[in-house]
JSON list of C-alpha atoms in Angstrom, two decimals:
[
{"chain": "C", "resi": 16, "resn": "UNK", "atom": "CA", "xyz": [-18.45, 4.41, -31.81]},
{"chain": "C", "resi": 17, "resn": "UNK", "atom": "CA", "xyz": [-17.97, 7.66, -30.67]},
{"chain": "C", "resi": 18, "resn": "UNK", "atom": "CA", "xyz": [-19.98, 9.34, -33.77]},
{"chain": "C", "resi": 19, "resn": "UNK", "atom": "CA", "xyz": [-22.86, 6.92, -33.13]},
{"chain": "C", "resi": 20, "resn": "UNK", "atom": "CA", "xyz": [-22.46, 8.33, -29.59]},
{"chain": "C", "resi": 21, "resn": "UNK", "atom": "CA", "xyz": [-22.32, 12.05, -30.40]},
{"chain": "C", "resi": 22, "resn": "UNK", "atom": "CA", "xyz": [-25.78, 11.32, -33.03]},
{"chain": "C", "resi": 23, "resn": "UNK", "atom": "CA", "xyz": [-27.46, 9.53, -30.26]},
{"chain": "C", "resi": 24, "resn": "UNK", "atom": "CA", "xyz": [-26.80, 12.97, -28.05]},
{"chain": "C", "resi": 25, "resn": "UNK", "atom": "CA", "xyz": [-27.87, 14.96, -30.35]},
{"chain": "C", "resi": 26, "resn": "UNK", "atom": "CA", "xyz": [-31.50, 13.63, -31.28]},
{"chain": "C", "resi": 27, "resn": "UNK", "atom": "CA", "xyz": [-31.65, 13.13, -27.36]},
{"chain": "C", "resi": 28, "resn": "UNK", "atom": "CA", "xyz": [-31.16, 16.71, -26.29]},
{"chain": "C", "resi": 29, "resn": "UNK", "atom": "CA", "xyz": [-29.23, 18.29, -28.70]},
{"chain": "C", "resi": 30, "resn": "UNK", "atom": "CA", "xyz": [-25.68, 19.24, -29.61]},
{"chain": "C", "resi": 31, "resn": "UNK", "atom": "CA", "xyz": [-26.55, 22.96, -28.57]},
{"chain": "C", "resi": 32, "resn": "UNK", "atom": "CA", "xyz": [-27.18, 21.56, -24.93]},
{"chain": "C", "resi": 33, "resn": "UNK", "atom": "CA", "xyz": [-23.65, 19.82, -24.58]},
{"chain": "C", "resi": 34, "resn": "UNK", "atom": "CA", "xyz": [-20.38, 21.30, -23.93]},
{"chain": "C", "resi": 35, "resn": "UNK", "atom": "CA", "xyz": [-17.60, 18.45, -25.00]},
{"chain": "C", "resi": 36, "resn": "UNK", "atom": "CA", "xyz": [-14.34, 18.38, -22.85]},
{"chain": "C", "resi": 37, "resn": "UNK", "atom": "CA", "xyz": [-11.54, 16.66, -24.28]},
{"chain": "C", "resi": 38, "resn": "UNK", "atom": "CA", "xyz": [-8.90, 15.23, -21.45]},
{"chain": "C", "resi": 39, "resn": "UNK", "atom": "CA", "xyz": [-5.87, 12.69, -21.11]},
{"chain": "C", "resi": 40, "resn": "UNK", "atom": "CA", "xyz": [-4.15, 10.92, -18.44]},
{"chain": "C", "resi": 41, "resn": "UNK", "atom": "CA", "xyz": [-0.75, 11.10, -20.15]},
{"chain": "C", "resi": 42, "resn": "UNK", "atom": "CA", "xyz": [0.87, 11.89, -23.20]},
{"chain": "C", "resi": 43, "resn": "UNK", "atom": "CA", "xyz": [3.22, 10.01, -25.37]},
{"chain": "C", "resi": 44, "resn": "UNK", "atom": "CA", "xyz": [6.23, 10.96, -27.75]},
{"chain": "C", "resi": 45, "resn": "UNK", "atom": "CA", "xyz": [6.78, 10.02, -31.46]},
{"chain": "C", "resi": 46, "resn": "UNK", "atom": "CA", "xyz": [8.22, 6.86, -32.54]},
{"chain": "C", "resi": 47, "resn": "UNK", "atom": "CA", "xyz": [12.17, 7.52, -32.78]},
{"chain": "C", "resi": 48, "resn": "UNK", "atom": "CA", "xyz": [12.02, 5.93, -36.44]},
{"chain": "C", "resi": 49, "resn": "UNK", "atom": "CA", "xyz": [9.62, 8.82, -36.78]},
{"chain": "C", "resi": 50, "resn": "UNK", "atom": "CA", "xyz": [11.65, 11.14, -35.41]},
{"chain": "C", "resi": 51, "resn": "UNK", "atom": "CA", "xyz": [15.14, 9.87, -37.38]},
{"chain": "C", "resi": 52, "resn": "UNK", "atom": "CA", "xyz": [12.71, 10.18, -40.75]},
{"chain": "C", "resi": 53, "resn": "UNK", "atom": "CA", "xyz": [12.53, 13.96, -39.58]},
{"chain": "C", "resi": 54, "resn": "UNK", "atom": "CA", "xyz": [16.21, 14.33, -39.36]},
{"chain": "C", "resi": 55, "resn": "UNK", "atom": "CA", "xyz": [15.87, 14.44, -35.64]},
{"chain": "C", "resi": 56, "resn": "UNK", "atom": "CA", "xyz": [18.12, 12.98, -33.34]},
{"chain": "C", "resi": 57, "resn": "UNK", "atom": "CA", "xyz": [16.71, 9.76, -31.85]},
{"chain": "C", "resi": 58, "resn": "UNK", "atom": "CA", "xyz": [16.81, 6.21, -30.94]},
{"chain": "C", "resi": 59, "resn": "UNK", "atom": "CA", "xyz": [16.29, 2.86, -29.05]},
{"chain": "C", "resi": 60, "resn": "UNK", "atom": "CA", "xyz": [17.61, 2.09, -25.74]},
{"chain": "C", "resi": 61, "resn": "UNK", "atom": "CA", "xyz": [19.58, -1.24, -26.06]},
{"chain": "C", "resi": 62, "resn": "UNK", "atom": "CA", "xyz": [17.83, -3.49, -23.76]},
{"chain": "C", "resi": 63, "resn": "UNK", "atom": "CA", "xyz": [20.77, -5.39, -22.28]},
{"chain": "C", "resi": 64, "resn": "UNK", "atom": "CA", "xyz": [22.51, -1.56, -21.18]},
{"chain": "C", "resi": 65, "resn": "UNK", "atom": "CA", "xyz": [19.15, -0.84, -19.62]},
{"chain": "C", "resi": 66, "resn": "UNK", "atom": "CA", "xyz": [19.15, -3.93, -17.97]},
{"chain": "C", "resi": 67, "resn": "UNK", "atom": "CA", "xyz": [22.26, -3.27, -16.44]},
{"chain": "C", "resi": 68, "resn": "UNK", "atom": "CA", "xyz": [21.59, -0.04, -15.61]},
{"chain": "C", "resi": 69, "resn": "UNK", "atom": "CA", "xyz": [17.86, -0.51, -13.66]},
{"chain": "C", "resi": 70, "resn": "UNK", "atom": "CA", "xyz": [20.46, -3.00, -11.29]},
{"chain": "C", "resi": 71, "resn": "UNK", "atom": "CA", "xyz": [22.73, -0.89, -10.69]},
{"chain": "C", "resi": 72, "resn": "UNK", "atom": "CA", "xyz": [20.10, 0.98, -9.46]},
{"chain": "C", "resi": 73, "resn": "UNK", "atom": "CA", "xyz": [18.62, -1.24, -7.53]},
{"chain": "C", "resi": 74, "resn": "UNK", "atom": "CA", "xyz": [21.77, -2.27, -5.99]},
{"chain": "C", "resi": 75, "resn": "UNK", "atom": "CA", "xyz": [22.73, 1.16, -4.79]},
{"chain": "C", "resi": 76, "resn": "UNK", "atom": "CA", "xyz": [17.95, 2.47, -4.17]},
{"chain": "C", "resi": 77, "resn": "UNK", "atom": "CA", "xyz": [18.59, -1.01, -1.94]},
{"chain": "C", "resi": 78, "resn": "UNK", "atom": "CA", "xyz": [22.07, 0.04, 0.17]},
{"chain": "C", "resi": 79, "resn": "UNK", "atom": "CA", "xyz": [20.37, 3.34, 0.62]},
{"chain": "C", "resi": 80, "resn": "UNK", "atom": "CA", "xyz": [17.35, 2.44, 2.15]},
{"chain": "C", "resi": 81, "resn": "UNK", "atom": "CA", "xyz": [19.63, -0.58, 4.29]},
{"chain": "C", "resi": 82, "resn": "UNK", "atom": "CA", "xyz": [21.95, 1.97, 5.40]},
{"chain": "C", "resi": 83, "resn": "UNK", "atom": "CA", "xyz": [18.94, 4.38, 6.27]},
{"chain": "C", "resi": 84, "resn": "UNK", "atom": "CA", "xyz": [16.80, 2.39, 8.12]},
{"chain": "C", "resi": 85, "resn": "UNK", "atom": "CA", "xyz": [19.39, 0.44, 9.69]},
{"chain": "C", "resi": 86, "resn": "UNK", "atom": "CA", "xyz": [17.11, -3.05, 8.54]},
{"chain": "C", "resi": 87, "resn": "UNK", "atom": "CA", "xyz": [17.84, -5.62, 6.70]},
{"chain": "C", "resi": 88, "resn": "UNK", "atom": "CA", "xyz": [16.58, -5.32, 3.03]},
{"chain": "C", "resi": 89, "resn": "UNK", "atom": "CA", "xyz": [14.54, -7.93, 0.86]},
{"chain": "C", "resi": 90, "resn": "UNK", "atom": "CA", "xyz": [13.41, -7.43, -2.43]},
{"chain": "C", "resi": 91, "resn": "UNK", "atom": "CA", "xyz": [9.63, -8.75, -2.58]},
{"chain": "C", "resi": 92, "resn": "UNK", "atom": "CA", "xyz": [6.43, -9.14, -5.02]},
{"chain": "C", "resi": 93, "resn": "UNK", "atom": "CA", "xyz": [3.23, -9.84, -4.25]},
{"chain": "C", "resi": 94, "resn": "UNK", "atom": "CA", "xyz": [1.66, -12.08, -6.65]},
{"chain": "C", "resi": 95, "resn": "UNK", "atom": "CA", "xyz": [4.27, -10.62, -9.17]},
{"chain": "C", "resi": 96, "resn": "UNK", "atom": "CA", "xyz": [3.60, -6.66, -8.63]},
{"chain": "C", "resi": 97, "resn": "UNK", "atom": "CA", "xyz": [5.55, -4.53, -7.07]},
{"chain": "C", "resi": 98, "resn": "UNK", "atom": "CA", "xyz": [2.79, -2.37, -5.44]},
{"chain": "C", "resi": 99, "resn": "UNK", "atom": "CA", "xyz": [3.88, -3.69, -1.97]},
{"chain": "C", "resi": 100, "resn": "UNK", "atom": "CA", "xyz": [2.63, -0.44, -0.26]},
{"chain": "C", "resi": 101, "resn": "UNK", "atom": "CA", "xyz": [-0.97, -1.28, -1.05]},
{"chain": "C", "resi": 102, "resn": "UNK", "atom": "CA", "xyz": [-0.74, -4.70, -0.83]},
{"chain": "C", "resi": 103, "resn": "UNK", "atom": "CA", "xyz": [1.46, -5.65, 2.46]},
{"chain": "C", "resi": 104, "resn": "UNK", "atom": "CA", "xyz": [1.44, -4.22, 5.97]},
{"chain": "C", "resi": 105, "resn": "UNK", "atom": "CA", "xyz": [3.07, -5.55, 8.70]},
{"chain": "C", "resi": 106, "resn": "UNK", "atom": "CA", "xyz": [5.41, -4.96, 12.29]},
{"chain": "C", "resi": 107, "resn": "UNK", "atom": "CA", "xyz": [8.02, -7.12, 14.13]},
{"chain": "C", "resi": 108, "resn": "UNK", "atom": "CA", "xyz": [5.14, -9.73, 14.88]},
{"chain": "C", "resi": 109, "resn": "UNK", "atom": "CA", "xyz": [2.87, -10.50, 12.14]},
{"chain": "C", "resi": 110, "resn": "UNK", "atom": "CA", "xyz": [2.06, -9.40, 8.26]},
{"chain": "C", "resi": 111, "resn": "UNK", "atom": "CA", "xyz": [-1.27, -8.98, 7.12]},
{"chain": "C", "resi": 112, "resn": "UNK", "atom": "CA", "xyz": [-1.04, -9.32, 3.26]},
{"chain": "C", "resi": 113, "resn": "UNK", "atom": "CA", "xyz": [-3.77, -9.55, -0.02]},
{"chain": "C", "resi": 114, "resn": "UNK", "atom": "CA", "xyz": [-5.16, -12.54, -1.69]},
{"chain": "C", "resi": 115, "resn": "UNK", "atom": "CA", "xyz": [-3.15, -12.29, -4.84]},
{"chain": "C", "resi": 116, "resn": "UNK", "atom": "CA", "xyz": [-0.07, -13.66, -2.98]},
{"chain": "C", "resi": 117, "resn": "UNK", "atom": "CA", "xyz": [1.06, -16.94, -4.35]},
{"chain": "C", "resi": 118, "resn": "UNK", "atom": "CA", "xyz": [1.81, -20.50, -2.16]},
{"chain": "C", "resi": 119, "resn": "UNK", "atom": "CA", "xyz": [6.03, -18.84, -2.82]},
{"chain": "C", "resi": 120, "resn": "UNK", "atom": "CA", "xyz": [5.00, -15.49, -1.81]},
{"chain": "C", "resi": 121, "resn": "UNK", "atom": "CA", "xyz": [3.14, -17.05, 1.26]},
{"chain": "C", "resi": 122, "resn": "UNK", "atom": "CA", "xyz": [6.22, -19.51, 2.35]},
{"chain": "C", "resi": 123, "resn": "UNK", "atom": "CA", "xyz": [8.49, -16.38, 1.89]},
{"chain": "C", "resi": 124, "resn": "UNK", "atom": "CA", "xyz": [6.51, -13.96, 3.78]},
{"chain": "C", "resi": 125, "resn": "UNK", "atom": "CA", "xyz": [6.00, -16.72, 7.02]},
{"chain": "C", "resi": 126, "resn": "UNK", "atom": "CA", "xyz": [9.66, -16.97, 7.36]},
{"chain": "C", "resi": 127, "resn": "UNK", "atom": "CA", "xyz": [9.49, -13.26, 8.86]},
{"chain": "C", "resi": 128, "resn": "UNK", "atom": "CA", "xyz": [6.45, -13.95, 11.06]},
{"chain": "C", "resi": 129, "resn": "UNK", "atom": "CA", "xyz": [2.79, -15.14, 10.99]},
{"chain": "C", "resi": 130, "resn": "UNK", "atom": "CA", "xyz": [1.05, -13.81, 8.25]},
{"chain": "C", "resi": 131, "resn": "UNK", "atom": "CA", "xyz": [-2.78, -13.40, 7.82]},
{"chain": "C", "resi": 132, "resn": "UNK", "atom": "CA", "xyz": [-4.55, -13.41, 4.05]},
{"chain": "C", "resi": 133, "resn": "UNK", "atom": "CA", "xyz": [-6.95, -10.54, 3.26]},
{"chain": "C", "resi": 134, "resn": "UNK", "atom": "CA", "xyz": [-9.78, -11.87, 1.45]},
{"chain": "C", "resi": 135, "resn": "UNK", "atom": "CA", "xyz": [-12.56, -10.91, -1.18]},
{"chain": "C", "resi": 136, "resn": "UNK", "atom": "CA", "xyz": [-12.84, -7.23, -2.16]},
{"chain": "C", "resi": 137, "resn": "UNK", "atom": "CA", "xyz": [-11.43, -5.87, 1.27]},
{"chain": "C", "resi": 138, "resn": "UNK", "atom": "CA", "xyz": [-7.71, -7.65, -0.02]},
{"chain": "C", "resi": 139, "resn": "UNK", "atom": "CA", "xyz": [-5.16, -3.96, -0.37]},
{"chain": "C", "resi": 140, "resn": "UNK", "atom": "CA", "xyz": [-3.91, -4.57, 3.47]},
{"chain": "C", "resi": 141, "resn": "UNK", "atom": "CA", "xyz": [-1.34, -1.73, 2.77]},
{"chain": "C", "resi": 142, "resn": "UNK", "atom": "CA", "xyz": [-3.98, 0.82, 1.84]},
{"chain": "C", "resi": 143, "resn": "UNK", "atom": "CA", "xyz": [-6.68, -0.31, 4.80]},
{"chain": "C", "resi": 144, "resn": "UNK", "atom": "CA", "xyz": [-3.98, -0.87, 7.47]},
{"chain": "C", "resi": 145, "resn": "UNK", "atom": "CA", "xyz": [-1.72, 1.31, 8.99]},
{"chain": "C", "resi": 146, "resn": "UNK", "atom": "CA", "xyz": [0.58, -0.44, 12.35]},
{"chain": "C", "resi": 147, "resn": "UNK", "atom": "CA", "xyz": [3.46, 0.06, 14.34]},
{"chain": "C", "resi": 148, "resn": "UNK", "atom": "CA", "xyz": [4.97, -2.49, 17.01]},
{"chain": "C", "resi": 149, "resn": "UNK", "atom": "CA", "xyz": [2.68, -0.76, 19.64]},
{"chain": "C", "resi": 150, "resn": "UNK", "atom": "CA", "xyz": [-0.99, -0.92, 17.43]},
{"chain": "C", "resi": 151, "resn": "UNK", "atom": "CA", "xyz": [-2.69, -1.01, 14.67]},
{"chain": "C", "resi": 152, "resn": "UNK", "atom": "CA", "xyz": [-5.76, 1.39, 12.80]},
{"chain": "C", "resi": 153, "resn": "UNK", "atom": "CA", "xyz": [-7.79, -0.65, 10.24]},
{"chain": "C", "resi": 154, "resn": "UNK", "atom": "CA", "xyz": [-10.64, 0.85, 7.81]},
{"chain": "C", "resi": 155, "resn": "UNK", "atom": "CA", "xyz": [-14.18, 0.76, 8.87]},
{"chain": "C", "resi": 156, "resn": "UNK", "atom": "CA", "xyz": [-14.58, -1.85, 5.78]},
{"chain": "C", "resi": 157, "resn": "UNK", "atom": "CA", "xyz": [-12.96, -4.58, 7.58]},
{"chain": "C", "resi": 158, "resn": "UNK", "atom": "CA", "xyz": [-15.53, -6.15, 9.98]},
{"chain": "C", "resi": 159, "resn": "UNK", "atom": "CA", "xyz": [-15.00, -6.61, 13.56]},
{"chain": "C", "resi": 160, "resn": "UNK", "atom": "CA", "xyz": [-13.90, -10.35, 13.45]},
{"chain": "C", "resi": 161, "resn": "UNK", "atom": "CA", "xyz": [-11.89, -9.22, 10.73]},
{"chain": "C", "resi": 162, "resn": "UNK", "atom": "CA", "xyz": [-10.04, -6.29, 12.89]},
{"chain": "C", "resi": 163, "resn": "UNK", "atom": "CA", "xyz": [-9.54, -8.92, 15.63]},
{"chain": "C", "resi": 164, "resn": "UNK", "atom": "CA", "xyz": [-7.94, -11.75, 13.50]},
{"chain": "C", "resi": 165, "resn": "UNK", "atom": "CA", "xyz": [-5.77, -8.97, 12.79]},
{"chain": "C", "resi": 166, "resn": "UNK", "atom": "CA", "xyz": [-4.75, -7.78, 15.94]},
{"chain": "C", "resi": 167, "resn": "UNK", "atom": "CA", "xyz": [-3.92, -11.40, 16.71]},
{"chain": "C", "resi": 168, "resn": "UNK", "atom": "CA", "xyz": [-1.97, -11.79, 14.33]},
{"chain": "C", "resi": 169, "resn": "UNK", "atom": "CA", "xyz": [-0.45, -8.40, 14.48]},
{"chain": "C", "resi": 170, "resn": "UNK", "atom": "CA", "xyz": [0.33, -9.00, 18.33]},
{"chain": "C", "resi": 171, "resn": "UNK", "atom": "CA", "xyz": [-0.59, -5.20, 18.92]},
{"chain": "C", "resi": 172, "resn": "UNK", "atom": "CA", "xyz": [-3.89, -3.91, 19.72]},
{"chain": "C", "resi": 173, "resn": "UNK", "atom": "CA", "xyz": [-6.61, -3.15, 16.53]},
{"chain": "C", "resi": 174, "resn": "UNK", "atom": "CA", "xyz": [-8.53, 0.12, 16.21]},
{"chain": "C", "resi": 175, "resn": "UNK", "atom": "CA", "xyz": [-11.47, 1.00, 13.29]},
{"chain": "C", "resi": 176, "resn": "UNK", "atom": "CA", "xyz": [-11.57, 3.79, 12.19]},
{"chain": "C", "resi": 177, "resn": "UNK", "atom": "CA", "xyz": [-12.14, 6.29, 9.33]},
{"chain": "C", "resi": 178, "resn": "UNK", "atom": "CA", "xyz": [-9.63, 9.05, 8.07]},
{"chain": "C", "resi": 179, "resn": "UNK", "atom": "CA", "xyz": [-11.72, 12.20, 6.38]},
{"chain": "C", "resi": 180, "resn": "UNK", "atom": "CA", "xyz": [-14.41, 10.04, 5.80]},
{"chain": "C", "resi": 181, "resn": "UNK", "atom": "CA", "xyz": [-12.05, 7.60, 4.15]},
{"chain": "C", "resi": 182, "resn": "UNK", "atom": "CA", "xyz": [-11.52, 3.31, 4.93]},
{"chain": "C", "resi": 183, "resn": "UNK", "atom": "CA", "xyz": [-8.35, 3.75, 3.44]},
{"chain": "C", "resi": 184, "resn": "UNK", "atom": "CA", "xyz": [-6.39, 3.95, 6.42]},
{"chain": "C", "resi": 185, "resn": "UNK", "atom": "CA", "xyz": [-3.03, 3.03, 5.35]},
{"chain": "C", "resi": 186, "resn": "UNK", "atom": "CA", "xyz": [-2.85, 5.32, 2.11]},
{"chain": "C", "resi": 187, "resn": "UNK", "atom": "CA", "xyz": [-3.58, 8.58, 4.84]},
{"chain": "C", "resi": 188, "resn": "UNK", "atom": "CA", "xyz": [-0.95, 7.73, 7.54]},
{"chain": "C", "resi": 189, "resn": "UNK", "atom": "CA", "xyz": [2.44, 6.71, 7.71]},
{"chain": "C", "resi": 190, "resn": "UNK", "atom": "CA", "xyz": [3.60, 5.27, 11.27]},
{"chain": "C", "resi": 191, "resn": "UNK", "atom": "CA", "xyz": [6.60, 3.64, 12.78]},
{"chain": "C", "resi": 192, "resn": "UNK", "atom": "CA", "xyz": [7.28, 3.12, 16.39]},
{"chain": "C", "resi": 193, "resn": "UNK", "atom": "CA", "xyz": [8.30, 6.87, 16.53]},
{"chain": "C", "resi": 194, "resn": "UNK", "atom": "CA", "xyz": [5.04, 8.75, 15.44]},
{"chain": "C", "resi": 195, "resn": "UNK", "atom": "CA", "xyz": [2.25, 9.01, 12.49]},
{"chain": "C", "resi": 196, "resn": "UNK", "atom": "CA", "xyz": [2.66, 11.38, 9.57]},
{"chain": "C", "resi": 197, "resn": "UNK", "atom": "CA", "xyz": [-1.25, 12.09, 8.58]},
{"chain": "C", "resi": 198, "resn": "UNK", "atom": "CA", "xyz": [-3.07, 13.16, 5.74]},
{"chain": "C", "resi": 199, "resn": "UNK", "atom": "CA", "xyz": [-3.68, 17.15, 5.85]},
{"chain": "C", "resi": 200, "resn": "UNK", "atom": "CA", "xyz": [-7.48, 16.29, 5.90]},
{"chain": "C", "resi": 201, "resn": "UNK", "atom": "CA", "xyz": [-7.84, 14.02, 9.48]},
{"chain": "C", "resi": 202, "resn": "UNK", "atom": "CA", "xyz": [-9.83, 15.82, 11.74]},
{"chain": "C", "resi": 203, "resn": "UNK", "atom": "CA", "xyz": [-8.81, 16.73, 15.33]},
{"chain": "C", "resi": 204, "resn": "UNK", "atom": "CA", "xyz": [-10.82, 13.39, 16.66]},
{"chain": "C", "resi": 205, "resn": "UNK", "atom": "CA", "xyz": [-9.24, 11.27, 14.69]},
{"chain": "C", "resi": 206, "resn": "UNK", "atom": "CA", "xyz": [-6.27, 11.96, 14.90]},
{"chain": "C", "resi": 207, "resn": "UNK", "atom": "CA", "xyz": [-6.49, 11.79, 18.65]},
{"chain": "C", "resi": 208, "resn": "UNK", "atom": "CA", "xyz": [-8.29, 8.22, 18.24]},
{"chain": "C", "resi": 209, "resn": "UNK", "atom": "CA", "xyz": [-4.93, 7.13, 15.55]},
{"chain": "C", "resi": 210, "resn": "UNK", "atom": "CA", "xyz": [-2.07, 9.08, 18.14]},
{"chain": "C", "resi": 211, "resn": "UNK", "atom": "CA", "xyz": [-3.76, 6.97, 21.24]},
{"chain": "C", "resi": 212, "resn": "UNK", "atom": "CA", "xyz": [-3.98, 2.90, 19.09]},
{"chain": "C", "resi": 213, "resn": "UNK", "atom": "CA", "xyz": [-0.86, 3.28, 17.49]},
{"chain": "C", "resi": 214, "resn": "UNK", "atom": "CA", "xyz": [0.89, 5.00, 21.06]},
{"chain": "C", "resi": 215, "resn": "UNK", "atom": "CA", "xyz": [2.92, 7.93, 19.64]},
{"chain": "C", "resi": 216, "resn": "UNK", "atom": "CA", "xyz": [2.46, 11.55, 18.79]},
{"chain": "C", "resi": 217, "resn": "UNK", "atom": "CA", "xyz": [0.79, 12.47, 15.31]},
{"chain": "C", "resi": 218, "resn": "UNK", "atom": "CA", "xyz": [2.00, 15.10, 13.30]},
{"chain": "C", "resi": 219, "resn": "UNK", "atom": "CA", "xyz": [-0.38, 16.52, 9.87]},
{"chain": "C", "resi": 220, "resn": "UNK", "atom": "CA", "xyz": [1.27, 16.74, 6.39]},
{"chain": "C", "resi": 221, "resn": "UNK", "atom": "CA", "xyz": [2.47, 15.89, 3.32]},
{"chain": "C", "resi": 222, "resn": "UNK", "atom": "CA", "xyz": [5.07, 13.78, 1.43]},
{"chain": "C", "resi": 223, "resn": "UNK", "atom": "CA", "xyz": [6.74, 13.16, -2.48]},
{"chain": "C", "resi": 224, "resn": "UNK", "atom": "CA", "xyz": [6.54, 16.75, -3.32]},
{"chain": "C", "resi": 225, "resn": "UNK", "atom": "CA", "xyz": [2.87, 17.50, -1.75]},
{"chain": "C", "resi": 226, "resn": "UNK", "atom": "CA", "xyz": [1.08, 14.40, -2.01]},
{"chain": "C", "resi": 227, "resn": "UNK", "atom": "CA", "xyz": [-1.21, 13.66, 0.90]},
{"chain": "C", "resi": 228, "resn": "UNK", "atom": "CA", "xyz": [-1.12, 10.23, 0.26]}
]
């Protein structure tokens, strides 16, 4: 495929025209029976040790964050992934949660408060919503009945808006009930228009080693 590709190129405007860039999103190591062929030292994790070892982990990632926070902790998935920063936003009242949740994830999530089902292609409620116990900023793609259902269900007032152009509110701030840390891009407006809905004081930056997001 990629020869008939680099032919069709060339009778179209010609391989002299074109300057090919070569790129990858990741790289990968050798096979370990590759590597033990080689004389190399090398191996496969036993699955069961692993096992053990990714809850241990878990045990102690979950007293961490219980002891931390001073909240209770509950492991979760959302329609079996684990992505429950993009897919889950909630306060004290209310969760506001994607369409991929199954009936169990649904029954589980209502036992900690009403919960309202984001719908269609505007479904990532962690990336378009970003709420504390005092309000809530939603992306400009959710549509005004939309922003209202979830205010309701929230319990907190609902504010659209747009971050540096951006719907994807909740990936560029993080609140609690104690103040907003905001992507490095927001603009002086709105982060006056995020600092007044969600009633505390907004502070710019960063977080995990530089990431604005």
């Amino acid at each position: 495929y990629l020869g008939d590709f680099i032919e069709f190129l060339d009778a179209q405007v010609g391989l002299e025209n074109i300057l090919f860039v070569l790129t990858a999103d990741h790289g990968g190591l050798p096979l370990p029976e590759f590597l033990i062929q080689k004389g190399e030292k090398a191996g496969r994790i036993n699955k069961k040790h692993m096992q053990e070892a990714l809850t241990w982990i878990d045990e102690e990632c979950e007293e961490l964050l219980k002891t931390t926070f001073d909240l209770e902790m509950t492991p979760f998935s959302i329609g079996g992934s684990t992505l429950l920063g993009s897919l889950l936003r909630g306060n004290k009242n209310g969760i506001a949660v994607a369409d991929i949740a199954t009936e169990q994830d649904l029954d589980r999530l209502t036992s900690f408060g009403e919960v309202v089902i984001m719908e269609s292609g505007v479904n990532a409620a962690g990336n378009l919503i970003a709420c504390n116990n005092h309000g809530a900023v939603v992306g400009m793609t959710i549509p005004g009945p939309g922003c209202d259902l979830i205010s309701e269900i929230l319990g907190v007032p609902s504010t659209r808006v747009r971050i540096s152009g951006q719907d994807t509110v909740g990936s560029a701030l993080v609140a609690n009930d104690n103040g907003v840390l905001a992507h490095p891009d927001i603009t002086e407006t709105e982060a006056s228009v995020v600092s007044e809905a969600l009633g505390v004081p907004l502070m710019v930056g960063t977080g995990c080693f530089g990431s604005p997001y």
